[in-house]
Amino acid sequence: MALILFDTNILSYIVENHLKEDFFLLLKNRKLSACVTLSILLEMAKTNDSCKRKKFLQFIRDDVFEKLRSDDDLECEEVIQEVKRAFPQYYQEKNILKAQKRRKYHLEQLWQECILKHEDLHNQAMQISEIEGKITVDIQKKNKESFKEWNIDKIKLNEMKAIFDEDKGWIISNEGYELWRIDSFCAFYNFYMNPSPNSHLIKFWLDAYLDMNSFIHDKQNYHDFWFMKARRDTMKVQWLRWAIKFVQQFKKIKDSNPFDELHTAYLVKVQYFVTADKLLYDCLKRIKKDKVIDFADPILIKVNNLDIMDQLRNKLNFS
């Protein structure tokens, strides 16, 4: 069965318009396996109306949906495997049992308890949106001004590079390091040296398998890993999360951009991604155009005054 992920705008519309049975029947007839993710759970929990929120969560916790591992788990798995390959001296299975327990919680217990803990999930989602998400959006708005003379359709994403200037910082250039490498280098360094409220999520997974304290402080090896040894083909989540953030800067900047970035962590694991968000769809199609890595085919559905089930039947007909 092909694995398919639906955006929150599609799932919420199905709930609000009482289309659950028709939706599940369609999945069965099309032989599609629908999945849900922690990022979807949190974005739906962001809803302020508690009654509506519980209805949304009740829907996606259904056993029809396959539950995927958390985005931070998947993201760190790539890093762990690449560090193990390039610098095996930092690999250690120090807290593997805790990691397995946390993974099981995300795959099972979290979904069983999501209704009971809907207020906690709501607060966590708002924290992502109002604190860390706002930082991302503010940076994108600032960069958008710098890129206003650029044509995103003429840019080759896999050729985007920058060099470091002591006075000006990173400067886009034809030479230097690929932007996704710089983005990951800085992000993981900050998780440890300048932690944000949610840095503990990333640190938990990495510390379970790597001696990250030694790795971060071994500046030469840390530098060489991200700028030379990490392979893009095995760091697909890293590359795709950078790519979506980069391309978003050439479109209208939305407050939901940080959650869209979280969703992309799963697009290397599924075959199809269905959304009603035209901006997100356009960003993904633009990234697809460059054929840098393989990820889910985006499918656009309109939800305004149209029969969404007819659209789904037409667009999910892959035979």
PDB file of C-alpha atoms in Angstrom:
ATOM      1  CA  MET A   1       0.000   0.000   0.000  1.00  0.00           C
ATOM      2  CA  ALA A   2       1.179   3.493  -0.814  1.00  0.00           C
ATOM      3  CA  LEU A   3       1.675   5.657   2.270  1.00  0.00           C
ATOM      4  CA  ILE A   4      -0.093   9.021   2.137  1.00  0.00           C
ATOM      5  CA  LEU A   5       0.000  12.045   4.455  1.00  0.00           C
ATOM      6  CA  PHE A   6      -2.826  14.589   4.615  1.00  0.00           C
ATOM      7  CA  ASP A   7      -2.240  18.166   5.713  1.00  0.00           C
ATOM      8  CA  THR A   8      -4.161  19.554   8.677  1.00  0.00           C
ATOM      9  CA  ASN A   9      -6.334  21.703   6.392  1.00  0.00           C
ATOM     10  CA  ILE A  10      -7.671  18.566   4.691  1.00  0.00           C
ATOM     11  CA  LEU A  11      -8.185  16.578   7.893  1.00  0.00           C
ATOM     12  CA  SER A  12      -9.922  19.419   9.719  1.00  0.00           C
ATOM     13  CA  TYR A  13     -12.264  19.994   6.764  1.00  0.00           C
ATOM     14  CA  ILE A  14     -13.217  16.306   6.767  1.00  0.00           C
ATOM     15  CA  VAL A  15     -14.038  16.457  10.482  1.00  0.00           C
ATOM     16  CA  GLU A  16     -16.000  19.697  10.308  1.00  0.00           C
ATOM     17  CA  ASN A  17     -18.069  18.484   7.357  1.00  0.00           C
ATOM     18  CA  HIS A  18     -18.750  15.001   8.798  1.00  0.00           C
ATOM     19  CA  LEU A  19     -16.978  13.169   5.970  1.00  0.00           C
ATOM     20  CA  LYS A  20     -15.087  10.675   8.091  1.00  0.00           C
ATOM     21  CA  GLU A  21     -16.858   7.528   6.802  1.00  0.00           C
ATOM     22  CA  ASP A  22     -16.588   8.611   3.156  1.00  0.00           C
ATOM     23  CA  PHE A  23     -12.921   9.422   3.676  1.00  0.00           C
ATOM     24  CA  PHE A  24     -12.073   6.071   5.259  1.00  0.00           C
ATOM     25  CA  LEU A  25     -13.990   4.222   2.532  1.00  0.00           C
ATOM     26  CA  LEU A  26     -12.021   6.070  -0.139  1.00  0.00           C
ATOM     27  CA  LEU A  27      -8.727   5.071   1.471  1.00  0.00           C
ATOM     28  CA  LYS A  28      -9.850   1.443   1.537  1.00  0.00           C
ATOM     29  CA  ASN A  29     -11.042   1.455  -2.083  1.00  0.00           C
ATOM     30  CA  ARG A  30      -7.862   3.143  -3.315  1.00  0.00           C
ATOM     31  CA  LYS A  31      -5.694   0.799  -1.226  1.00  0.00           C
ATOM     32  CA  LEU A  32      -3.961   3.737   0.460  1.00  0.00           C
ATOM     33  CA  SER A  33      -2.432   3.703   3.920  1.00  0.00           C
ATOM     34  CA  ALA A  34      -2.961   7.091   5.573  1.00  0.00           C
ATOM     35  CA  CYS A  35      -0.550   8.201   8.263  1.00  0.00           C
ATOM     36  CA  VAL A  36      -0.457  10.940  10.867  1.00  0.00           C
ATOM     37  CA  THR A  37       2.501  12.601  12.525  1.00  0.00           C
ATOM     38  CA  LEU A  38       3.413  14.463  15.661  1.00  0.00           C
ATOM     39  CA  SER A  39       3.578  17.690  13.651  1.00  0.00           C
ATOM     40  CA  ILE A  40       0.013  17.144  12.404  1.00  0.00           C
ATOM     41  CA  LEU A  41      -1.116  16.347  15.949  1.00  0.00           C
ATOM     42  CA  LEU A  42       0.413  19.557  17.307  1.00  0.00           C
ATOM     43  CA  GLU A  43      -0.899  21.770  14.522  1.00  0.00           C
ATOM     44  CA  MET A  44      -4.415  20.441  15.045  1.00  0.00           C
ATOM     45  CA  ALA A  45      -3.995  20.893  18.815  1.00  0.00           C
ATOM     46  CA  LYS A  46      -3.190  24.565  18.175  1.00  0.00           C
ATOM     47  CA  THR A  47      -6.930  25.152  17.645  1.00  0.00           C
ATOM     48  CA  ASN A  48      -8.218  27.500  20.363  1.00  0.00           C
ATOM     49  CA  ASP A  49     -11.721  26.002  20.506  1.00  0.00           C
ATOM     50  CA  SER A  50     -11.284  23.090  22.935  1.00  0.00           C
ATOM     51  CA  CYS A  51     -14.390  21.218  21.724  1.00  0.00           C
ATOM     52  CA  LYS A  52     -13.274  21.431  18.115  1.00  0.00           C
ATOM     53  CA  ARG A  53      -9.728  20.510  19.143  1.00  0.00           C
ATOM     54  CA  LYS A  54     -10.883  17.315  20.837  1.00  0.00           C
ATOM     55  CA  LYS A  55     -12.922  16.347  17.765  1.00  0.00           C
ATOM     56  CA  PHE A  56      -9.861  16.804  15.563  1.00  0.00           C
ATOM     57  CA  LEU A  57      -7.682  14.716  17.872  1.00  0.00           C
ATOM     58  CA  GLN A  58     -10.343  12.035  18.206  1.00  0.00           C
ATOM     59  CA  PHE A  59     -10.354  11.714  14.429  1.00  0.00           C
ATOM     60  CA  ILE A  60      -6.604  11.407  13.845  1.00  0.00           C
ATOM     61  CA  ARG A  61      -6.027   8.989  16.728  1.00  0.00           C
ATOM     62  CA  ASP A  62      -8.227   6.452  14.898  1.00  0.00           C
ATOM     63  CA  ASP A  63      -6.476   3.145  14.202  1.00  0.00           C
ATOM     64  CA  VAL A  64      -7.042   3.683  10.482  1.00  0.00           C
ATOM     65  CA  PHE A  65      -4.108   6.092  10.577  1.00  0.00           C
ATOM     66  CA  GLU A  66      -0.582   4.737  10.825  1.00  0.00           C
ATOM     67  CA  LYS A  67       1.388   6.726  13.408  1.00  0.00           C
ATOM     68  CA  LEU A  68       4.876   7.770  12.350  1.00  0.00           C
ATOM     69  CA  ARG A  69       7.866   8.495  14.547  1.00  0.00           C
ATOM     70  CA  SER A  70       8.387  12.086  15.697  1.00  0.00           C
ATOM     71  CA  ASP A  71      10.088  14.526  13.312  1.00  0.00           C
ATOM     72  CA  ASP A  72      12.981  15.109  15.723  1.00  0.00           C
ATOM     73  CA  ASP A  73      13.503  11.326  15.948  1.00  0.00           C
ATOM     74  CA  LEU A  74      13.638  10.968  12.152  1.00  0.00           C
ATOM     75  CA  GLU A  75      15.841  14.023  11.774  1.00  0.00           C
ATOM     76  CA  CYS A  76      18.328  12.819  14.377  1.00  0.00           C
ATOM     77  CA  GLU A  77      18.388   9.287  12.987  1.00  0.00           C
ATOM     78  CA  GLU A  78      20.025  10.634   9.833  1.00  0.00           C
ATOM     79  CA  VAL A  79      22.616  12.567  11.802  1.00  0.00           C
ATOM     80  CA  ILE A  80      23.380   9.614  14.088  1.00  0.00           C
ATOM     81  CA  GLN A  81      23.960   7.224  11.190  1.00  0.00           C
ATOM     82  CA  GLU A  82      26.149   9.684   9.304  1.00  0.00           C
ATOM     83  CA  VAL A  83      28.261  10.526  12.362  1.00  0.00           C
ATOM     84  CA  LYS A  84      28.628   6.811  13.068  1.00  0.00           C
ATOM     85  CA  ARG A  85      29.918   6.298   9.528  1.00  0.00           C
ATOM     86  CA  ALA A  86      32.217   9.329   9.342  1.00  0.00           C
ATOM     87  CA  PHE A  87      33.399   9.562  12.976  1.00  0.00           C
ATOM     88  CA  PRO A  88      32.650   6.232  14.707  1.00  0.00           C
ATOM     89  CA  GLN A  89      34.580   7.314  17.810  1.00  0.00           C
ATOM     90  CA  TYR A  90      31.595   9.469  18.827  1.00  0.00           C
ATOM     91  CA  TYR A  91      29.047   6.678  18.500  1.00  0.00           C
ATOM     92  CA  GLN A  92      27.781   5.179  21.750  1.00  0.00           C
ATOM     93  CA  GLU A  93      24.578   3.457  22.795  1.00  0.00           C
ATOM     94  CA  LYS A  94      24.475   5.156  26.154  1.00  0.00           C
ATOM     95  CA  ASN A  95      20.726   5.641  26.556  1.00  0.00           C
ATOM     96  CA  ILE A  96      19.324   3.331  23.915  1.00  0.00           C
ATOM     97  CA  LEU A  97      16.677   1.892  26.260  1.00  0.00           C
ATOM     98  CA  LYS A  98      15.391   5.390  27.059  1.00  0.00           C
ATOM     99  CA  ALA A  99      15.293   6.163  23.350  1.00  0.00           C
ATOM    100  CA  GLN A 100      13.300   3.017  22.626  1.00  0.00           C
ATOM    101  CA  LYS A 101      10.883   3.888  25.429  1.00  0.00           C
ATOM    102  CA  ARG A 102      10.436   7.448  24.122  1.00  0.00           C
ATOM    103  CA  ARG A 103       9.880   6.154  20.592  1.00  0.00           C
ATOM    104  CA  LYS A 104       7.231   3.727  21.804  1.00  0.00           C
ATOM    105  CA  TYR A 105       5.531   6.570  23.684  1.00  0.00           C
ATOM    106  CA  HIS A 106       5.361   8.672  20.511  1.00  0.00           C
ATOM    107  CA  LEU A 107       3.998   5.767  18.479  1.00  0.00           C
ATOM    108  CA  GLU A 108       1.440   4.482  20.983  1.00  0.00           C
ATOM    109  CA  GLN A 109       0.814   6.114  24.355  1.00  0.00           C
ATOM    110  CA  LEU A 110       0.818   9.695  23.103  1.00  0.00           C
ATOM    111  CA  TRP A 111      -2.071   8.939  20.751  1.00  0.00           C
ATOM    112  CA  GLN A 112      -3.982   7.071  23.450  1.00  0.00           C
ATOM    113  CA  GLU A 113      -3.666  10.048  25.796  1.00  0.00           C
ATOM    114  CA  CYS A 114      -3.981  12.940  23.322  1.00  0.00           C
ATOM    115  CA  ILE A 115      -7.625  13.705  24.203  1.00  0.00           C
ATOM    116  CA  LEU A 116      -6.919  13.691  27.920  1.00  0.00           C
ATOM    117  CA  LYS A 117      -3.834  15.868  27.438  1.00  0.00           C
ATOM    118  CA  HIS A 118      -5.234  18.139  24.740  1.00  0.00           C
ATOM    119  CA  GLU A 119      -4.571  21.291  26.798  1.00  0.00           C
ATOM    120  CA  ASP A 120      -0.899  20.344  27.260  1.00  0.00           C
ATOM    121  CA  LEU A 121      -0.596  19.658  23.541  1.00  0.00           C
ATOM    122  CA  HIS A 122      -2.256  22.993  22.804  1.00  0.00           C
ATOM    123  CA  ASN A 123       0.262  24.816  25.001  1.00  0.00           C
ATOM    124  CA  GLN A 124       3.158  22.985  23.370  1.00  0.00           C
ATOM    125  CA  ALA A 125       1.866  23.879  19.909  1.00  0.00           C
ATOM    126  CA  MET A 126       1.452  27.534  20.866  1.00  0.00           C
ATOM    127  CA  GLN A 127       4.998  27.591  22.214  1.00  0.00           C
ATOM    128  CA  ILE A 128       6.299  26.315  18.881  1.00  0.00           C
ATOM    129  CA  SER A 129       4.223  28.888  17.033  1.00  0.00           C
ATOM    130  CA  GLU A 130       4.760  31.930  19.243  1.00  0.00           C
ATOM    131  CA  ILE A 131       8.405  31.464  20.268  1.00  0.00           C
ATOM    132  CA  GLU A 132      10.486  29.339  17.921  1.00  0.00           C
ATOM    133  CA  GLY A 133       8.124  29.742  14.988  1.00  0.00           C
ATOM    134  CA  LYS A 134       8.174  33.510  15.299  1.00  0.00           C
ATOM    135  CA  ILE A 135      11.978  33.491  15.120  1.00  0.00           C
ATOM    136  CA  THR A 136      11.845  31.507  11.867  1.00  0.00           C
ATOM    137  CA  VAL A 137       9.174  33.754  10.366  1.00  0.00           C
ATOM    138  CA  ASP A 138      11.038  36.937  11.347  1.00  0.00           C
ATOM    139  CA  ILE A 139      14.226  35.637   9.704  1.00  0.00           C
ATOM    140  CA  GLN A 140      12.305  34.730   6.562  1.00  0.00           C
ATOM    141  CA  LYS A 141      10.757  38.201   6.378  1.00  0.00           C
ATOM    142  CA  LYS A 142      14.179  39.798   6.731  1.00  0.00           C
ATOM    143  CA  ASN A 143      15.695  37.542   4.067  1.00  0.00           C
ATOM    144  CA  LYS A 144      12.756  38.096   1.733  1.00  0.00           C
ATOM    145  CA  GLU A 145      13.780  41.753   1.459  1.00  0.00           C
ATOM    146  CA  SER A 146      17.341  40.730   0.587  1.00  0.00           C
ATOM    147  CA  PHE A 147      16.125  38.285  -2.074  1.00  0.00           C
ATOM    148  CA  LYS A 148      13.552  40.571  -3.707  1.00  0.00           C
ATOM    149  CA  GLU A 149      15.639  40.917  -6.890  1.00  0.00           C
ATOM    150  CA  TRP A 150      16.090  37.151  -7.210  1.00  0.00           C
ATOM    151  CA  ASN A 151      14.023  34.834  -9.420  1.00  0.00           C
ATOM    152  CA  ILE A 152      13.417  31.582  -7.563  1.00  0.00           C
ATOM    153  CA  ASP A 153      12.641  29.781 -10.840  1.00  0.00           C
ATOM    154  CA  LYS A 154      16.167  30.438 -12.091  1.00  0.00           C
ATOM    155  CA  ILE A 155      17.921  29.258  -8.947  1.00  0.00           C
ATOM    156  CA  LYS A 156      19.401  25.750  -8.737  1.00  0.00           C
ATOM    157  CA  LEU A 157      18.893  24.718  -5.130  1.00  0.00           C
ATOM    158  CA  ASN A 158      21.718  22.189  -5.103  1.00  0.00           C
ATOM    159  CA  GLU A 159      24.170  24.905  -6.206  1.00  0.00           C
ATOM    160  CA  MET A 160      23.311  27.463  -3.520  1.00  0.00           C
ATOM    161  CA  LYS A 161      26.501  28.228  -1.559  1.00  0.00           C
ATOM    162  CA  ALA A 162      27.945  30.813   0.809  1.00  0.00           C
ATOM    163  CA  ILE A 163      31.305  31.906   2.181  1.00  0.00           C
ATOM    164  CA  PHE A 164      32.011  33.297   5.639  1.00  0.00           C
ATOM    165  CA  ASP A 165      33.157  36.883   6.096  1.00  0.00           C
ATOM    166  CA  GLU A 166      34.520  37.966   9.487  1.00  0.00           C
ATOM    167  CA  ASP A 167      32.592  41.242   9.354  1.00  0.00           C
ATOM    168  CA  LYS A 168      29.442  40.357   7.388  1.00  0.00           C
ATOM    169  CA  GLY A 169      28.919  36.711   8.315  1.00  0.00           C
ATOM    170  CA  TRP A 170      27.711  34.244   5.673  1.00  0.00           C
ATOM    171  CA  ILE A 171      27.481  35.703   2.162  1.00  0.00           C
ATOM    172  CA  ILE A 172      25.823  33.990  -0.832  1.00  0.00           C
ATOM    173  CA  SER A 173      28.524  33.106  -3.358  1.00  0.00           C
ATOM    174  CA  ASN A 174      29.349  30.829  -6.277  1.00  0.00           C
ATOM    175  CA  GLU A 175      31.971  29.261  -4.028  1.00  0.00           C
ATOM    176  CA  GLY A 176      32.044  28.040  -0.459  1.00  0.00           C
ATOM    177  CA  TYR A 177      29.699  25.592   1.270  1.00  0.00           C
ATOM    178  CA  GLU A 178      26.199  24.477   0.316  1.00  0.00           C
ATOM    179  CA  LEU A 179      23.518  26.399   2.224  1.00  0.00           C
ATOM    180  CA  TRP A 180      21.890  23.277   3.660  1.00  0.00           C
ATOM    181  CA  ARG A 181      25.209  22.332   5.253  1.00  0.00           C
ATOM    182  CA  ILE A 182      25.572  25.769   6.823  1.00  0.00           C
ATOM    183  CA  ASP A 183      21.982  25.669   8.074  1.00  0.00           C
ATOM    184  CA  SER A 184      22.470  22.249   9.715  1.00  0.00           C
ATOM    185  CA  PHE A 185      25.904  23.147  11.090  1.00  0.00           C
ATOM    186  CA  CYS A 186      24.467  26.210  12.854  1.00  0.00           C
ATOM    187  CA  ALA A 187      21.209  24.551  13.950  1.00  0.00           C
ATOM    188  CA  PHE A 188      22.795  21.604  15.728  1.00  0.00           C
ATOM    189  CA  TYR A 189      25.499  23.775  17.257  1.00  0.00           C
ATOM    190  CA  ASN A 190      22.810  26.055  18.696  1.00  0.00           C
ATOM    191  CA  PHE A 191      20.824  23.092  20.057  1.00  0.00           C
ATOM    192  CA  TYR A 192      23.742  22.576  22.467  1.00  0.00           C
ATOM    193  CA  MET A 193      25.429  25.941  22.853  1.00  0.00           C
ATOM    194  CA  ASN A 194      22.420  28.290  22.601  1.00  0.00           C
ATOM    195  CA  PRO A 195      19.445  26.053  23.430  1.00  0.00           C
ATOM    196  CA  SER A 196      15.852  27.074  22.776  1.00  0.00           C
ATOM    197  CA  PRO A 197      12.829  25.756  24.751  1.00  0.00           C
ATOM    198  CA  ASN A 198      12.512  22.704  22.479  1.00  0.00           C
ATOM    199  CA  SER A 199      16.223  21.938  22.064  1.00  0.00           C
ATOM    200  CA  HIS A 200      15.912  19.133  24.607  1.00  0.00           C
ATOM    201  CA  LEU A 201      13.937  17.090  22.047  1.00  0.00           C
ATOM    202  CA  ILE A 202      16.845  17.008  19.599  1.00  0.00           C
ATOM    203  CA  LYS A 203      19.429  16.608  22.353  1.00  0.00           C
ATOM    204  CA  PHE A 204      17.588  13.614  23.793  1.00  0.00           C
ATOM    205  CA  TRP A 205      17.829  11.594  20.570  1.00  0.00           C
ATOM    206  CA  LEU A 206      21.401  12.571  19.766  1.00  0.00           C
ATOM    207  CA  ASP A 207      22.709  11.979  23.280  1.00  0.00           C
ATOM    208  CA  ALA A 208      21.158   8.505  23.326  1.00  0.00           C
ATOM    209  CA  TYR A 209      23.514   7.388  20.559  1.00  0.00           C
ATOM    210  CA  LEU A 210      26.346   9.932  20.303  1.00  0.00           C
ATOM    211  CA  ASP A 211      28.877  11.618  22.544  1.00  0.00           C
ATOM    212  CA  MET A 212      27.665  14.982  21.302  1.00  0.00           C
ATOM    213  CA  ASN A 213      29.471  16.993  23.968  1.00  0.00           C
ATOM    214  CA  SER A 214      32.835  15.773  22.683  1.00  0.00           C
ATOM    215  CA  PHE A 215      31.735  16.046  19.049  1.00  0.00           C
ATOM    216  CA  ILE A 216      30.511  19.646  19.346  1.00  0.00           C
ATOM    217  CA  HIS A 217      33.679  20.736  21.147  1.00  0.00           C
ATOM    218  CA  ASP A 218      35.963  18.985  18.672  1.00  0.00           C
ATOM    219  CA  LYS A 219      35.601  21.945  16.329  1.00  0.00           C
ATOM    220  CA  GLN A 220      37.613  20.511  13.428  1.00  0.00           C
ATOM    221  CA  ASN A 221      35.702  17.240  13.267  1.00  0.00           C
ATOM    222  CA  TYR A 222      32.352  18.967  13.747  1.00  0.00           C
ATOM    223  CA  HIS A 223      33.241  21.392  10.962  1.00  0.00           C
ATOM    224  CA  ASP A 224      34.471  18.630   8.649  1.00  0.00           C
ATOM    225  CA  PHE A 225      31.386  16.519   9.258  1.00  0.00           C
ATOM    226  CA  TRP A 226      28.860  19.124   8.166  1.00  0.00           C
ATOM    227  CA  PHE A 227      30.891  20.825   5.451  1.00  0.00           C
ATOM    228  CA  MET A 228      32.565  17.819   3.839  1.00  0.00           C
ATOM    229  CA  LYS A 229      31.638  14.359   5.105  1.00  0.00           C
ATOM    230  CA  ALA A 230      27.841  14.475   5.577  1.00  0.00           C
ATOM    231  CA  ARG A 231      26.207  13.128   2.415  1.00  0.00           C
ATOM    232  CA  ARG A 232      23.146  14.877   1.046  1.00  0.00           C
ATOM    233  CA  ASP A 233      21.656  11.622  -0.292  1.00  0.00           C
ATOM    234  CA  THR A 234      21.535  10.173   3.223  1.00  0.00           C
ATOM    235  CA  MET A 235      20.585  13.469   4.906  1.00  0.00           C
ATOM    236  CA  LYS A 236      17.334  13.963   3.034  1.00  0.00           C
ATOM    237  CA  VAL A 237      15.384  15.375   5.987  1.00  0.00           C
ATOM    238  CA  GLN A 238      18.127  17.931   6.624  1.00  0.00           C
ATOM    239  CA  TRP A 239      18.217  19.012   2.995  1.00  0.00           C
ATOM    240  CA  LEU A 240      14.441  19.145   2.562  1.00  0.00           C
ATOM    241  CA  ARG A 241      13.878  21.168   5.744  1.00  0.00           C
ATOM    242  CA  TRP A 242      16.462  23.675   4.546  1.00  0.00           C
ATOM    243  CA  ALA A 243      14.944  23.754   1.044  1.00  0.00           C
ATOM    244  CA  ILE A 244      11.392  24.464   2.235  1.00  0.00           C
ATOM    245  CA  LYS A 245      12.599  27.282   4.512  1.00  0.00           C
ATOM    246  CA  PHE A 246      14.634  28.757   1.670  1.00  0.00           C
ATOM    247  CA  VAL A 247      11.899  28.594  -0.989  1.00  0.00           C
ATOM    248  CA  GLN A 248       9.253  29.929   1.437  1.00  0.00           C
ATOM    249  CA  GLN A 249      11.196  33.204   1.524  1.00  0.00           C
ATOM    250  CA  PHE A 250      10.236  33.887  -2.107  1.00  0.00           C
ATOM    251  CA  LYS A 251       6.522  33.489  -1.390  1.00  0.00           C
ATOM    252  CA  LYS A 252       4.107  35.172   1.000  1.00  0.00           C
ATOM    253  CA  ILE A 253       5.473  34.574   4.509  1.00  0.00           C
ATOM    254  CA  LYS A 254       2.860  32.802   6.659  1.00  0.00           C
ATOM    255  CA  ASP A 255       2.717  32.191  10.399  1.00  0.00           C
ATOM    256  CA  SER A 256       2.148  28.506   9.596  1.00  0.00           C
ATOM    257  CA  ASN A 257       5.524  28.198   7.833  1.00  0.00           C
ATOM    258  CA  PRO A 258       7.268  26.589  10.842  1.00  0.00           C
ATOM    259  CA  PHE A 259       4.659  23.812  10.979  1.00  0.00           C
ATOM    260  CA  ASP A 260       4.978  23.315   7.219  1.00  0.00           C
ATOM    261  CA  GLU A 261       8.698  22.835   7.770  1.00  0.00           C
ATOM    262  CA  LEU A 262       7.984  20.216  10.452  1.00  0.00           C
ATOM    263  CA  HIS A 263       5.668  18.356   8.051  1.00  0.00           C
ATOM    264  CA  THR A 264       8.403  18.139   5.411  1.00  0.00           C
ATOM    265  CA  ALA A 265      10.477  15.913   7.722  1.00  0.00           C
ATOM    266  CA  TYR A 266       8.009  13.136   6.885  1.00  0.00           C
ATOM    267  CA  LEU A 267       7.874  13.647   3.120  1.00  0.00           C
ATOM    268  CA  VAL A 268      10.882  11.399   2.577  1.00  0.00           C
ATOM    269  CA  LYS A 269       8.918   8.577   4.251  1.00  0.00           C
ATOM    270  CA  VAL A 270       5.627   8.784   2.321  1.00  0.00           C
ATOM    271  CA  GLN A 271       4.666   8.587  -1.351  1.00  0.00           C
ATOM    272  CA  TYR A 272       1.998  11.319  -1.427  1.00  0.00           C
ATOM    273  CA  PHE A 273       1.231  14.514   0.482  1.00  0.00           C
ATOM    274  CA  VAL A 274      -2.222  16.080   0.115  1.00  0.00           C
ATOM    275  CA  THR A 275      -2.745  19.729   1.039  1.00  0.00           C
ATOM    276  CA  ALA A 276      -5.165  22.610   0.467  1.00  0.00           C
ATOM    277  CA  ASP A 277      -2.362  25.132   0.975  1.00  0.00           C
ATOM    278  CA  LYS A 278      -1.499  26.543  -2.473  1.00  0.00           C
ATOM    279  CA  LEU A 279       1.635  28.289  -1.209  1.00  0.00           C
ATOM    280  CA  LEU A 280       3.001  25.131   0.392  1.00  0.00           C
ATOM    281  CA  TYR A 281       2.095  23.119  -2.704  1.00  0.00           C
ATOM    282  CA  ASP A 282       3.907  25.614  -4.951  1.00  0.00           C
ATOM    283  CA  CYS A 283       6.989  25.505  -2.715  1.00  0.00           C
ATOM    284  CA  LEU A 284       7.107  21.707  -2.848  1.00  0.00           C
ATOM    285  CA  LYS A 285       6.586  21.649  -6.612  1.00  0.00           C
ATOM    286  CA  ARG A 286       9.417  24.151  -6.995  1.00  0.00           C
ATOM    287  CA  ILE A 287      11.715  21.938  -4.917  1.00  0.00           C
ATOM    288  CA  LYS A 288      10.609  18.868  -6.895  1.00  0.00           C
ATOM    289  CA  LYS A 289      11.588  20.629 -10.110  1.00  0.00           C
ATOM    290  CA  ASP A 290      15.295  20.465  -9.255  1.00  0.00           C
ATOM    291  CA  LYS A 291      15.205  16.675  -8.650  1.00  0.00           C
ATOM    292  CA  VAL A 292      17.821  16.877  -5.886  1.00  0.00           C
ATOM    293  CA  ILE A 293      16.250  14.230  -3.635  1.00  0.00           C
ATOM    294  CA  ASP A 294      13.215  12.002  -3.942  1.00  0.00           C
ATOM    295  CA  PHE A 295      10.234  12.825  -1.720  1.00  0.00           C
ATOM    296  CA  ALA A 296       6.431  12.636  -1.683  1.00  0.00           C
ATOM    297  CA  ASP A 297       4.459  13.879  -4.664  1.00  0.00           C
ATOM    298  CA  PRO A 298       2.407  16.908  -3.532  1.00  0.00           C
ATOM    299  CA  ILE A 299      -1.298  16.929  -4.420  1.00  0.00           C
ATOM    300  CA  LEU A 300      -3.401  20.104  -4.219  1.00  0.00           C
ATOM    301  CA  ILE A 301      -7.055  19.997  -3.150  1.00  0.00           C
ATOM    302  CA  LYS A 302      -9.399  22.999  -2.970  1.00  0.00           C
ATOM    303  CA  VAL A 303     -11.686  23.091   0.058  1.00  0.00           C
ATOM    304  CA  ASN A 304     -13.700  26.258  -0.533  1.00  0.00           C
ATOM    305  CA  ASN A 305     -17.298  25.550  -1.588  1.00  0.00           C
ATOM    306  CA  LEU A 306     -16.338  22.448  -3.520  1.00  0.00           C
ATOM    307  CA  ASP A 307     -16.993  18.763  -3.054  1.00  0.00           C
ATOM    308  CA  ILE A 308     -13.719  17.693  -1.498  1.00  0.00           C
ATOM    309  CA  MET A 309     -14.539  14.000  -1.755  1.00  0.00           C
ATOM    310  CA  ASP A 310     -15.001  14.218  -5.528  1.00  0.00           C
ATOM    311  CA  GLN A 311     -11.621  15.913  -5.793  1.00  0.00           C
ATOM    312  CA  LEU A 312      -9.994  13.271  -3.625  1.00  0.00           C
ATOM    313  CA  ARG A 313     -11.552  10.471  -5.657  1.00  0.00           C
ATOM    314  CA  ASN A 314     -10.215  12.017  -8.869  1.00  0.00           C
ATOM    315  CA  LYS A 315      -6.751  12.935  -7.652  1.00  0.00           C
ATOM    316  CA  LEU A 316      -6.116   9.810  -5.601  1.00  0.00           C
ATOM    317  CA  ASN A 317      -6.863   7.516  -8.517  1.00  0.00           C
ATOM    318  CA  PHE A 318      -3.363   6.141  -9.154  1.00  0.00           C
ATOM    319  CA  SER A 319      -4.309   2.958 -11.004  1.00  0.00           C
TER     320      SER A 319
END
